Amino acid sequence: MPVLFAPAASDFHAQHSPFGAFASFTVGRHGQTGGFGLELGAPAKQDVYVALVRGNDSDDRNTVRALPFYTGAQNGGAEAYTGAATTKNAPVLWNAYAPDEIKREMGFATDSWTTNGGLTFRLLTPFGAVPDPLTKSDDALRAALCPAILAEVTLDNTAHEGDAWAFFGVADADPLRPLSDVPGANLCGMARETCWGFATFAADDVQESQDWNLQEKVAGASVTVPQTVQRLANRGGLLLHVPPGESKTFTVALGFYRGGVVTSGVSASYLYSRLFTGLEDVLAYALKNADATKRIATERDAELDAAPLNESRRFLLAHATHSYHASTMLLHDETGDLVLSPRESCHRPLWVVNEGEYRMMNTFDLTVDQAFWELKYHPWTLRNTLDLFCARYRYYDEAQDATDPSRPRFLGGISFTHDMGVANAFSPHGYSSYERPNLDDCFSYMTAEQLLNWCLTAALYGITTGDRYWLGLRHDILVACLHSLLHRDGPDGMRNGIISLDSSRCENGQEITTYDSLDASLGQSRSNAYIAVKTWATYLALGRCFHLLGHDEAAALSEEQAALAAQAIASHFDAKEGYLPAVFEGDNPGNASRIVPAIEGLAFPYLLGDRDAVSETGPFGELISLLKTHLATVLQKGVCIDTESGGVKMSSTSTNTWMSKIFLSQFVAESVLGVRLADSVDDAHAKWQTQGAARNFAFTDQVTSDDGTDLGSRYYPRGVTAVLWLRPR
Amino acid sequence: MPVLFAPAASDFHAQHSPFGAFASFTVGRHGQTGGFGLELGAPAKQDVYVALVRGNDSDDRNTVRALPFYTGAQNGGAEAYTGAATTKNAPVLWNAYAPDEIKREMGFATDSWTTNGGLTFRLLTPFGAVPDPLTKSDDALRAALCPAILAEVTLDNTAHEGDAWAFFGVADADPLRPLSDVPGANLCGMARETCWGFATFAADDVQESQDWNLQEKVAGASVTVPQTVQRLANRGGLLLHVPPGESKTFTVALGFYRGGVVTSGVSASYLYSRLFTGLEDVLAYALKNADATKRIATERDAELDAAPLNESRRFLLAHATHSYHASTMLLHDETGDLVLSPRESCHRPLWVVNEGEYRMMNTFDLTVDQAFWELKYHPWTLRNTLDLFCARYRYYDEAQDATDPSRPRFLGGISFTHDMGVANAFSPHGYSSYERPNLDDCFSYMTAEQLLNWCLTAALYGITTGDRYWLGLRHDILVACLHSLLHRDGPDGMRNGIISLDSSRCENGQEITTYDSLDASLGQSRSNAYIAVKTWATYLALGRCFHLLGHDEAAALSEEQAALAAQAIASHFDAKEGYLPAVFEGDNPGNASRIVPAIEGLAFPYLLGDRDAVSETGPFGELISLLKTHLATVLQKGVCIDTESGGVKMSSTSTNTWMSKIFLSQFVAESVLGVRLADSVDDAHAKWQTQGAARNFAFTDQVTSDDGTDLGSRYYPRGVTAVLWLRPR
């Protein structure tokens, strides 16, 4: 069964999204707005109405009970809402269900609310393997890329003698439009301009309702008097009739559409706009194919239900999955200036995962972590992103001594930008929207880490999919990456496998890591334990690629560097305290920090199938053993287990933590190092998302480890690192 | 010279807009947001920064003085603003200029602010005759339809020995993008996604500045340290350098763009999107053609300056002109289902004037009043709208007795809808977004009035432009209109030229007039003095058209009805009180009201060149004399002159008044009836717009007559009825 929430844990926002439309129907938080959002970094601002209207035996007036998804409903059943102040009639009560009257359940591809009054509201967001658009006809792509989701509204009126209605609608800032206005479409529903809308097919038991005093009109539902349709009004929905003694389920499609060029820098439009003529086409298609869609949602739910995961983990993965899809954006390069590879010379799909609230595009720190998800469902998106990094977002620098940038520079090499732009604006060739010179913390360059990320992602894609053709195409880049890594290690003869130099792009600043807002433990990139282990993993990954390409010399050099790195990392181990210092510099303030991400890099050789490399009895046995000891040291209460919540902290010296990175480290701890964390740890993590302030923003990555206060990375896609939990041991 | 405002009267929003882009740069109100808005019914929510930065002799820190167009500036020079709270450095003061340090002047096509510190900010919104798109090549259309306006930023640094900078920028909710990122465009500026932006051509004295702490960065302007460009930031602008001893004027283009299909019901895109590839193209074109554009603005300003109007009238016309252009929307029907006439079979332009804050499209009550403007500058837009009313927004009804709708119905006929949709959604064939059955006030049908409006607008277009070909094409509609009018008068043998029946579409409601929210005096349509005089004018106009078409029988019938109407109206005159009752029904509550719009209809025969018809010595001399007496009665303090403000009220029984309708009635009073109102009346009207609450919403049509409180119709296009004041006597 899907995860069932206790009443206190059911009051949180989740995103409900199709694939690749950068769109979300956000709902779940009580008394707060949400609804349909296109390209937003936060929930939209609509009241959402899901209600049950029943004729009342003792009274002429209908009784209205509603899910608490609208402003004013936050106090549950006790709160009355009277609609707009201009109503002429006596106030009409809409009573919101109290938390203990609602059963919320979330599955991998569903989210549902069952009330004690006979009303059930269920959102279906099926997903699955998405075909490479280059391999399918447009017609075959429609099913995977239709920018719509489904809602099921069920009303059980079998035990009642009066008519009843279910209602689904929204209140927005601007006028809605009734979809029955569209000639020949046979739709019944509401839309906001050409951007989003919801509909059923027209039927006798369905009618549109649109009025400023919508709640009052709905409360007056009747089998004889039709609902008002006031086209100027900003509130509207579908009134769904169920006669006495019957139970019905209505299927409503929720669709999104944005046509035309939507990005700058590279002029691109949504790929779906090639497949669908507009919102009405999307909604009709979604309704026609509802049965197949529902089957897929059921299969996905069953898949997660069958996984050997505790309930909190099932929830965290499902919740993260919902938010990941909301940030995905499958575009189509219209200008033709992005011919990324010979294979893509005709259609030019352009894949973007937006960075949640920040809206940065294809942030590489996310790509590398989301790779685990994409490899499972649509590996071609990884290839697309890696190619775009090569074509437009690579650069060449020199290396410099960060402790004294005035010294003569060293050879540098290739690297890649932190991201590809922000807010639909692709940044210029070779530049991200994030990085700037002369800084030593946030917004500085991540040259070394992004170089590692390209190599690791490329290896994951090329090796696990077996796409040797692509590895061959990228042979020159892989070689350039190896040399760039060597140069950053240090001048010839002074190398130890650990990156010690910074990019000249920093000017008078220093390189940072993706943990840009944690503390000194993960601040600087050079001589950093987390980066060092990831570098070791990168050399191993490069070695694997070069072997496959028959480039023995480069493979040998890579492996030699991996061995040097392992040796150097081990040499910094603090045997007395049983941990690897976060920064390998004696006087660095981050030195004393115990950090979880020191083990993160172990994921890569493991996932690339190199079990020897991560075995205590393998060639790097010493390193693995020390990291296992390190893990045991840090996974203590008061070190990296928060004393208050019991959840995981990235660093012993900060309460600032990232959920997606915890999930990844949990995977490494369990699958690679054989250390199982207590279920209570997962429960703490789930509680941050459902009961911490993070619940206001759907999946939130960066929270405080004490109570789940949102610190950043809200509405965020990266939680799908949890998909690693599904891997068979 | 343009109108110069006293300091207390300079604090109001105005819209600054290109033609046909439904876009506005709104600025002028102190301490409140505005800026770039696309398709909005209210000012956008940006802080606007226009500042002067000067090196300070006595201090290292620059001095920043700014126009008060940002949040926190409302207290003028005394207010300090420190930028975002996250700034690490000491707070930086931006001191806003106090009202008495600013000289604001508005011309027909300009709006400027001159400070006592050497900074001048001038917005140019030139307009003029717009060619019919069917008669020009796309290339020739670019100049008229470029969706951009210009700003001039002048900094006089001749008397200073230090460097100085001017700054122009905005703060929005989402990240901006630097336009220097666009390869080959040679632009320097900021844009919001693909939607709007501002730019100069790149030059040595211009640099981009983009940062969350923008105000602090700008305050740190220096000739040696470049400004920060942080692509993630939501605040940005142009820093413009002026060395000591020099004075410079920088020209900045402010552009808008929305590509793709933007409407539903009829799928249409902006016509400009056929002419320009995107925002960058628009900005570059506007900058290249800046000299020609400025010449046109200067010509328009000179034209208004030369008009024999008092200063308040010059302001009111200029202000209304600004807001009219903001609501205009020239589309291009992409689907081809709107072939309106043989002439339009190829290009299909589609003209929409949006109804300000309400965003209803081509509301007919506005079209008929804006006809006076459109006839002067672009009469083809009127033809386009009349044709669309024929093709999609006409309907046929029966007539009924509104006092007893259960009685058998009478013959009805053709009429037209109140509007063509709302919020970019074209409503279905034959239906407006506004009208609904079973109502007796707001949102009821305006069948009779819209029938009059089509006839009057058609006559104005056909006769004053001499487009007899079009009149011929519409001969059948004109005949149908005449018969429809006859049927609404009453059954054969009971007609008196005054409409007495309502549309069957009202069902159990009654028809209303365009003054839908005034009071009983202008509530019902039948037996209404305002509608009656307009009906008389319509019969005369139809007679003129039929004469031109050689249809003598219809002409004679029309004139016969006009004579009947004149006689019937005169018969209701209250000789004792010297006024025409607002409603010709003894017991109607509106009966006692004295209303100004009783004279409104006189405008049409006058403008159609039928001076005889409006002469006291002509065939309708009695009617004209009585209306002159009526006007003298109503234009008294305490009747239709507000005792508090001295401005005009539409009705003696309400303080609810409409500025555009006042302007029209002023024109009729002066040009037709020879009654000149005191200049103080105009001063009162100007004060409503500049010092009443209406000042928050640019041109606001519906205000209270005591103090200019905005009641509705904010951000409204209709004030251009004031263009009638420019007609030679």
mmCIF file of C-alpha atoms in Angstrom, chain A residues 334-607:
data_model
loop_
_atom_site.group_PDB
_atom_site.id
_atom_site.type_symbol
_atom_site.label_atom_id
_atom_site.label_comp_id
_atom_site.label_asym_id
_atom_site.label_seq_id
_atom_site.Cartn_x
_atom_site.Cartn_y
_atom_site.Cartn_z
ATOM 1 C CA GLU A 334 14.469 25.781 -32.869
ATOM 2 C CA THR A 335 17.409 27.741 -34.165
ATOM 3 C CA GLY A 336 19.540 24.757 -35.035
ATOM 4 C CA ASP A 337 22.632 26.232 -33.431
ATOM 5 C CA LEU A 338 22.823 23.371 -30.985
ATOM 6 C CA VAL A 339 23.702 20.378 -33.112
ATOM 7 C CA LEU A 340 25.252 18.441 -30.295
ATOM 8 C CA SER A 341 26.226 15.265 -32.021
ATOM 9 C CA PRO A 342 25.754 13.652 -35.414
ATOM 10 C CA ARG A 343 22.811 11.712 -34.038
ATOM 11 C CA GLU A 344 21.025 14.887 -33.082
ATOM 12 C CA SER A 345 21.400 16.764 -36.293
ATOM 13 C CA CYS A 346 17.719 16.611 -37.141
ATOM 14 C CA HIS A 347 15.557 16.962 -34.050
ATOM 15 C CA ARG A 348 17.749 18.573 -31.433
ATOM 16 C CA PRO A 349 15.981 17.837 -28.168
ATOM 17 C CA LEU A 350 17.364 19.908 -25.327
ATOM 18 C CA TRP A 351 17.085 18.591 -21.792
ATOM 19 C CA VAL A 352 17.032 20.822 -18.767
ATOM 20 C CA VAL A 353 16.502 20.069 -15.116
ATOM 21 C CA ASN A 354 15.807 23.340 -13.378
ATOM 22 C CA GLU A 355 17.211 23.852 -9.918
ATOM 23 C CA GLY A 356 13.997 24.186 -7.938
ATOM 24 C CA GLU A 357 13.512 27.599 -6.411
ATOM 25 C CA TYR A 358 16.740 28.889 -7.947
ATOM 26 C CA ARG A 359 15.760 28.000 -11.506
ATOM 27 C CA MET A 360 19.380 27.478 -12.517
ATOM 28 C CA MET A 361 19.489 25.197 -15.529
ATOM 29 C CA ASN A 362 21.338 21.881 -15.544
ATOM 30 C CA THR A 363 23.350 22.706 -12.460
ATOM 31 C CA PHE A 364 26.079 20.096 -12.723
ATOM 32 C CA ASP A 365 26.051 19.361 -8.974
ATOM 33 C CA LEU A 366 22.508 18.182 -9.519
ATOM 34 C CA THR A 367 23.063 16.406 -12.817
ATOM 35 C CA VAL A 368 25.659 14.107 -11.274
ATOM 36 C CA ASP A 369 23.327 13.172 -8.434
ATOM 37 C CA GLN A 370 20.225 12.870 -10.588
ATOM 38 C CA ALA A 371 22.201 10.625 -12.921
ATOM 39 C CA PHE A 372 21.166 7.656 -10.766
ATOM 40 C CA TRP A 373 17.519 8.419 -11.563
ATOM 41 C CA GLU A 374 18.021 9.278 -15.205
ATOM 42 C CA LEU A 375 20.059 6.137 -15.882
ATOM 43 C CA LYS A 376 17.083 4.119 -14.732
ATOM 44 C CA TYR A 377 14.370 5.918 -16.681
ATOM 45 C CA HIS A 378 15.849 8.029 -19.470
ATOM 46 C CA PRO A 379 19.630 7.791 -19.839
ATOM 47 C CA TRP A 380 19.537 9.759 -23.091
ATOM 48 C CA THR A 381 18.873 12.914 -21.045
ATOM 49 C CA LEU A 382 22.259 12.471 -19.381
ATOM 50 C CA ARG A 383 23.933 12.148 -22.752
ATOM 51 C CA ASN A 384 22.098 15.244 -23.944
ATOM 52 C CA THR A 385 23.325 17.244 -20.954
ATOM 53 C CA LEU A 386 26.905 15.962 -21.204
ATOM 54 C CA ASP A 387 26.932 16.915 -24.872
ATOM 55 C CA LEU A 388 25.649 20.397 -24.150
ATOM 56 C CA PHE A 389 28.355 20.828 -21.519
ATOM 57 C CA CYS A 390 30.869 19.916 -24.224
ATOM 58 C CA ALA A 391 29.364 22.076 -26.918
ATOM 59 C CA ARG A 392 28.659 25.240 -24.994
ATOM 60 C CA TYR A 393 29.623 24.997 -21.341
ATOM 61 C CA ARG A 394 33.236 23.846 -21.308
ATOM 62 C CA TYR A 395 36.155 26.173 -20.824
ATOM 63 C CA TYR A 396 39.931 26.119 -20.470
ATOM 64 C CA ASP A 397 41.858 27.834 -17.718
ATOM 65 C CA GLU A 398 45.230 27.905 -16.043
ATOM 66 C CA ALA A 399 45.844 26.567 -12.528
ATOM 67 C CA GLN A 400 47.059 28.720 -9.682
ATOM 68 C CA ASP A 401 48.129 28.564 -6.070
ATOM 69 C CA ALA A 402 45.062 29.705 -4.186
ATOM 70 C CA THR A 403 47.146 30.686 -1.187
ATOM 71 C CA ASP A 404 49.094 33.118 -3.362
ATOM 72 C CA PRO A 405 47.423 33.857 -6.709
ATOM 73 C CA SER A 406 50.195 36.284 -7.580
ATOM 74 C CA ARG A 407 52.645 33.395 -8.124
ATOM 75 C CA PRO A 408 53.262 32.286 -11.708
ATOM 76 C CA ARG A 409 50.441 30.136 -12.982
ATOM 77 C CA PHE A 410 50.614 26.496 -13.979
ATOM 78 C CA LEU A 411 49.133 24.562 -16.838
ATOM 79 C CA GLY A 412 45.389 24.187 -16.457
ATOM 80 C CA GLY A 413 42.971 22.513 -18.765
ATOM 81 C CA ILE A 414 39.399 21.766 -19.554
ATOM 82 C CA SER A 415 36.518 22.107 -17.153
ATOM 83 C CA PHE A 416 32.796 22.772 -17.207
ATOM 84 C CA THR A 417 30.522 25.432 -15.820
ATOM 85 C CA HIS A 418 28.483 25.119 -12.658
ATOM 86 C CA ASP A 419 25.260 25.502 -14.623
ATOM 87 C CA MET A 420 23.910 26.530 -18.028
ATOM 88 C CA GLY A 421 21.975 29.622 -17.025
ATOM 89 C CA VAL A 422 19.057 30.705 -14.932
ATOM 90 C CA ALA A 423 15.361 31.466 -15.323
ATOM 91 C CA ASN A 424 15.107 30.277 -18.931
ATOM 92 C CA ALA A 425 18.172 32.320 -19.939
ATOM 93 C CA PHE A 426 20.992 30.138 -21.232
ATOM 94 C CA SER A 427 24.201 31.829 -20.135
ATOM 95 C CA PRO A 428 26.918 32.585 -22.710
ATOM 96 C CA HIS A 429 29.385 30.037 -24.071
ATOM 97 C CA GLY A 430 31.750 28.944 -21.312
ATOM 98 C CA TYR A 431 30.035 30.756 -18.462
ATOM 99 C CA SER A 432 27.528 29.767 -15.818
ATOM 100 C CA SER A 433 25.018 32.074 -14.192
ATOM 101 C CA TYR A 434 26.457 31.282 -10.769
ATOM 102 C CA GLU A 435 30.226 31.618 -10.828
ATOM 103 C CA ARG A 436 32.139 34.861 -10.423
ATOM 104 C CA PRO A 437 35.814 35.727 -9.710
ATOM 105 C CA ASN A 438 37.386 37.146 -6.549
ATOM 106 C CA LEU A 439 35.203 35.317 -4.079
ATOM 107 C CA ASP A 440 36.063 32.668 -1.515
ATOM 108 C CA ASP A 441 32.662 31.277 -0.702
ATOM 109 C CA CYS A 442 29.226 31.294 -2.380
ATOM 110 C CA PHE A 443 29.281 32.153 -6.108
ATOM 111 C CA SER A 444 32.957 31.377 -6.562
ATOM 112 C CA TYR A 445 34.093 28.837 -9.155
ATOM 113 C CA MET A 446 33.694 25.062 -8.789
ATOM 114 C CA THR A 447 36.099 24.228 -11.575
ATOM 115 C CA ALA A 448 37.600 21.081 -10.044
ATOM 116 C CA GLU A 449 34.308 19.643 -8.849
ATOM 117 C CA GLN A 450 32.538 20.171 -12.174
ATOM 118 C CA LEU A 451 35.456 18.507 -13.958
ATOM 119 C CA LEU A 452 34.967 15.493 -11.680
ATOM 120 C CA ASN A 453 31.225 15.661 -12.311
ATOM 121 C CA TRP A 454 31.589 15.528 -16.081
ATOM 122 C CA CYS A 455 33.932 12.536 -15.887
ATOM 123 C CA LEU A 456 31.783 10.641 -13.405
ATOM 124 C CA THR A 457 28.525 11.329 -15.228
ATOM 125 C CA ALA A 458 30.088 10.414 -18.561
ATOM 126 C CA ALA A 459 31.395 7.152 -17.144
ATOM 127 C CA LEU A 460 28.053 6.358 -15.545
ATOM 128 C CA TYR A 461 26.285 7.000 -18.829
ATOM 129 C CA GLY A 462 28.773 5.414 -21.181
ATOM 130 C CA ILE A 463 29.618 2.329 -19.133
ATOM 131 C CA THR A 464 26.258 1.427 -17.576
ATOM 132 C CA THR A 465 24.288 1.922 -20.808
ATOM 133 C CA GLY A 466 27.031 0.398 -22.924
ATOM 134 C CA ASP A 467 26.964 3.328 -25.341
ATOM 135 C CA ARG A 468 30.529 2.877 -26.587
ATOM 136 C CA TYR A 469 29.760 4.817 -29.710
ATOM 137 C CA TRP A 470 29.218 7.873 -27.559
ATOM 138 C CA LEU A 471 32.301 7.190 -25.434
ATOM 139 C CA GLY A 472 34.214 7.081 -28.668
ATOM 140 C CA LEU A 473 32.772 10.411 -29.759
ATOM 141 C CA ARG A 474 33.887 11.872 -26.452
ATOM 142 C CA HIS A 475 37.323 10.219 -26.347
ATOM 143 C CA ASP A 476 39.091 13.530 -26.900
ATOM 144 C CA ILE A 477 37.170 15.175 -24.061
ATOM 145 C CA LEU A 478 37.971 12.292 -21.715
ATOM 146 C CA VAL A 479 41.663 12.663 -22.491
ATOM 147 C CA ALA A 480 41.460 16.410 -21.957
ATOM 148 C CA CYS A 481 39.751 15.791 -18.623
ATOM 149 C CA LEU A 482 42.497 13.445 -17.482
ATOM 150 C CA HIS A 483 45.170 15.987 -18.298
ATOM 151 C CA SER A 484 43.200 18.772 -16.680
ATOM 152 C CA LEU A 485 42.968 16.681 -13.503
ATOM 153 C CA LEU A 486 46.693 16.005 -13.536
ATOM 154 C CA HIS A 487 47.452 19.697 -13.903
ATOM 155 C CA ARG A 488 45.225 20.599 -10.969
ATOM 156 C CA ASP A 489 46.957 17.979 -8.821
ATOM 157 C CA GLY A 490 50.116 20.025 -9.012
ATOM 158 C CA PRO A 491 53.218 20.540 -11.146
ATOM 159 C CA ASP A 492 54.901 17.451 -12.570
ATOM 160 C CA GLY A 493 56.818 15.640 -9.879
ATOM 161 C CA MET A 494 54.773 17.089 -7.053
ATOM 162 C CA ARG A 495 51.565 15.140 -7.642
ATOM 163 C CA ASN A 496 49.800 12.995 -5.070
ATOM 164 C CA GLY A 497 46.406 12.454 -6.704
ATOM 165 C CA ILE A 498 44.717 15.191 -4.681
ATOM 166 C CA ILE A 499 43.746 18.479 -6.257
ATOM 167 C CA SER A 500 45.830 21.233 -4.757
ATOM 168 C CA LEU A 501 45.535 24.052 -7.274
ATOM 169 C CA ASP A 502 42.636 26.342 -8.077
ATOM 170 C CA SER A 503 41.374 27.715 -11.339
ATOM 171 C CA SER A 504 42.816 30.973 -12.595
ATOM 172 C CA ARG A 505 39.209 31.998 -13.160
ATOM 173 C CA CYS A 506 39.014 32.561 -9.389
ATOM 174 C CA GLU A 507 41.463 35.463 -9.776
ATOM 175 C CA ASN A 508 41.941 36.525 -6.157
ATOM 176 C CA GLY A 509 39.385 34.091 -4.818
ATOM 177 C CA GLN A 510 39.407 30.358 -4.210
ATOM 178 C CA GLU A 511 37.465 27.387 -5.550
ATOM 179 C CA ILE A 512 34.565 26.073 -3.539
ATOM 180 C CA THR A 513 32.551 22.828 -3.467
ATOM 181 C CA THR A 514 28.890 22.229 -4.121
ATOM 182 C CA TYR A 515 28.315 22.493 -0.359
ATOM 183 C CA ASP A 516 28.634 26.213 -0.852
ATOM 184 C CA SER A 517 26.682 27.315 2.182
ATOM 185 C CA LEU A 518 27.707 24.760 4.783
ATOM 186 C CA ASP A 519 30.843 25.750 6.700
ATOM 187 C CA ALA A 520 34.608 25.597 6.364
ATOM 188 C CA SER A 521 34.524 21.796 6.351
ATOM 189 C CA LEU A 522 33.160 21.742 2.830
ATOM 190 C CA GLY A 523 34.034 25.241 1.798
ATOM 191 C CA GLN A 524 37.263 25.094 -0.162
ATOM 192 C CA SER A 525 37.779 22.599 -2.926
ATOM 193 C CA ARG A 526 41.522 21.955 -2.747
ATOM 194 C CA SER A 527 42.819 19.465 -0.166
ATOM 195 C CA ASN A 528 39.264 18.613 0.718
ATOM 196 C CA ALA A 529 38.380 15.105 1.922
ATOM 197 C CA TYR A 530 35.095 14.997 0.019
ATOM 198 C CA ILE A 531 36.690 16.203 -3.212
ATOM 199 C CA ALA A 532 39.710 13.937 -2.701
ATOM 200 C CA VAL A 533 37.651 10.741 -2.490
ATOM 201 C CA LYS A 534 35.588 11.895 -5.464
ATOM 202 C CA THR A 535 38.830 12.544 -7.364
ATOM 203 C CA TRP A 536 40.030 9.024 -6.596
ATOM 204 C CA ALA A 537 36.692 7.731 -7.924
ATOM 205 C CA THR A 538 37.062 9.860 -11.020
ATOM 206 C CA TYR A 539 40.497 8.465 -11.856
ATOM 207 C CA LEU A 540 39.059 4.973 -11.521
ATOM 208 C CA ALA A 541 36.100 5.907 -13.754
ATOM 209 C CA LEU A 542 38.396 7.416 -16.367
ATOM 210 C CA GLY A 543 40.540 4.292 -16.224
ATOM 211 C CA ARG A 544 37.470 2.199 -16.990
ATOM 212 C CA CYS A 545 36.526 4.378 -19.934
ATOM 213 C CA PHE A 546 40.013 4.324 -21.410
ATOM 214 C CA HIS A 547 40.155 0.542 -21.108
ATOM 215 C CA LEU A 548 36.910 0.297 -23.030
ATOM 216 C CA LEU A 549 38.305 2.637 -25.654
ATOM 217 C CA GLY A 550 41.518 0.600 -25.893
ATOM 218 C CA HIS A 551 43.566 3.571 -24.769
ATOM 219 C CA ASP A 552 45.863 1.658 -22.453
ATOM 220 C CA GLU A 553 48.316 4.427 -21.745
ATOM 221 C CA ALA A 554 45.634 6.796 -20.464
ATOM 222 C CA ALA A 555 44.050 3.965 -18.492
ATOM 223 C CA ALA A 556 47.339 3.231 -16.806
ATOM 224 C CA LEU A 557 47.934 6.893 -16.001
ATOM 225 C CA SER A 558 44.442 7.150 -14.519
ATOM 226 C CA GLU A 559 44.966 4.115 -12.340
ATOM 227 C CA GLU A 560 48.323 5.354 -11.210
ATOM 228 C CA GLN A 561 46.733 8.594 -10.120
ATOM 229 C CA ALA A 562 43.965 6.704 -8.329
ATOM 230 C CA ALA A 563 46.540 4.786 -6.378
ATOM 231 C CA LEU A 564 48.382 7.996 -5.472
ATOM 232 C CA ALA A 565 45.138 9.579 -4.356
ATOM 233 C CA ALA A 566 44.159 6.621 -2.184
ATOM 234 C CA GLN A 567 47.548 6.674 -0.543
ATOM 235 C CA ALA A 568 47.435 10.414 0.085
ATOM 236 C CA ILE A 569 43.935 10.334 1.532
ATOM 237 C CA ALA A 570 44.853 7.489 3.851
ATOM 238 C CA SER A 571 47.908 9.415 5.011
ATOM 239 C CA HIS A 572 45.654 12.166 6.385
ATOM 240 C CA PHE A 573 43.567 9.795 8.484
ATOM 241 C CA ASP A 574 43.516 10.754 12.153
ATOM 242 C CA ALA A 575 43.951 7.341 13.708
ATOM 243 C CA LYS A 576 43.577 8.637 17.229
ATOM 244 C CA GLU A 577 40.177 10.228 16.651
ATOM 245 C CA GLY A 578 39.215 7.672 14.024
ATOM 246 C CA TYR A 579 38.230 10.111 11.280
ATOM 247 C CA LEU A 580 39.392 11.707 8.102
ATOM 248 C CA PRO A 581 39.706 15.475 8.618
ATOM 249 C CA ALA A 582 37.470 17.451 6.299
ATOM 250 C CA VAL A 583 40.349 19.572 5.046
ATOM 251 C CA PHE A 584 43.865 18.273 4.696
ATOM 252 C CA GLU A 585 45.466 21.476 5.933
ATOM 253 C CA GLY A 586 46.671 21.526 9.522
ATOM 254 C CA ASP A 587 45.561 25.019 10.423
ATOM 255 C CA ASN A 588 42.309 25.034 8.482
ATOM 256 C CA PRO A 589 39.211 25.747 10.553
ATOM 257 C CA GLY A 590 37.445 22.925 8.714
ATOM 258 C CA ASN A 591 40.067 20.467 9.882
ATOM 259 C CA ALA A 592 38.208 19.438 13.007
ATOM 260 C CA SER A 593 34.930 18.785 11.191
ATOM 261 C CA ARG A 594 33.663 15.243 10.795
ATOM 262 C CA ILE A 595 31.851 15.072 7.491
ATOM 263 C CA VAL A 596 29.567 12.447 6.018
ATOM 264 C CA PRO A 597 30.330 13.252 2.347
ATOM 265 C CA ALA A 598 33.864 11.863 2.711
ATOM 266 C CA ILE A 599 32.294 8.543 1.690
ATOM 267 C CA GLU A 600 30.183 9.931 -1.180
ATOM 268 C CA GLY A 601 32.742 9.138 -3.872
ATOM 269 C CA LEU A 602 32.574 5.416 -3.104
ATOM 270 C CA ALA A 603 29.247 5.298 -4.899
ATOM 271 C CA PHE A 604 30.842 5.611 -8.313
ATOM 272 C CA PRO A 605 33.183 2.622 -8.541
ATOM 273 C CA TYR A 606 30.418 0.558 -6.928
ATOM 274 C CA LEU A 607 27.831 1.656 -9.479
#
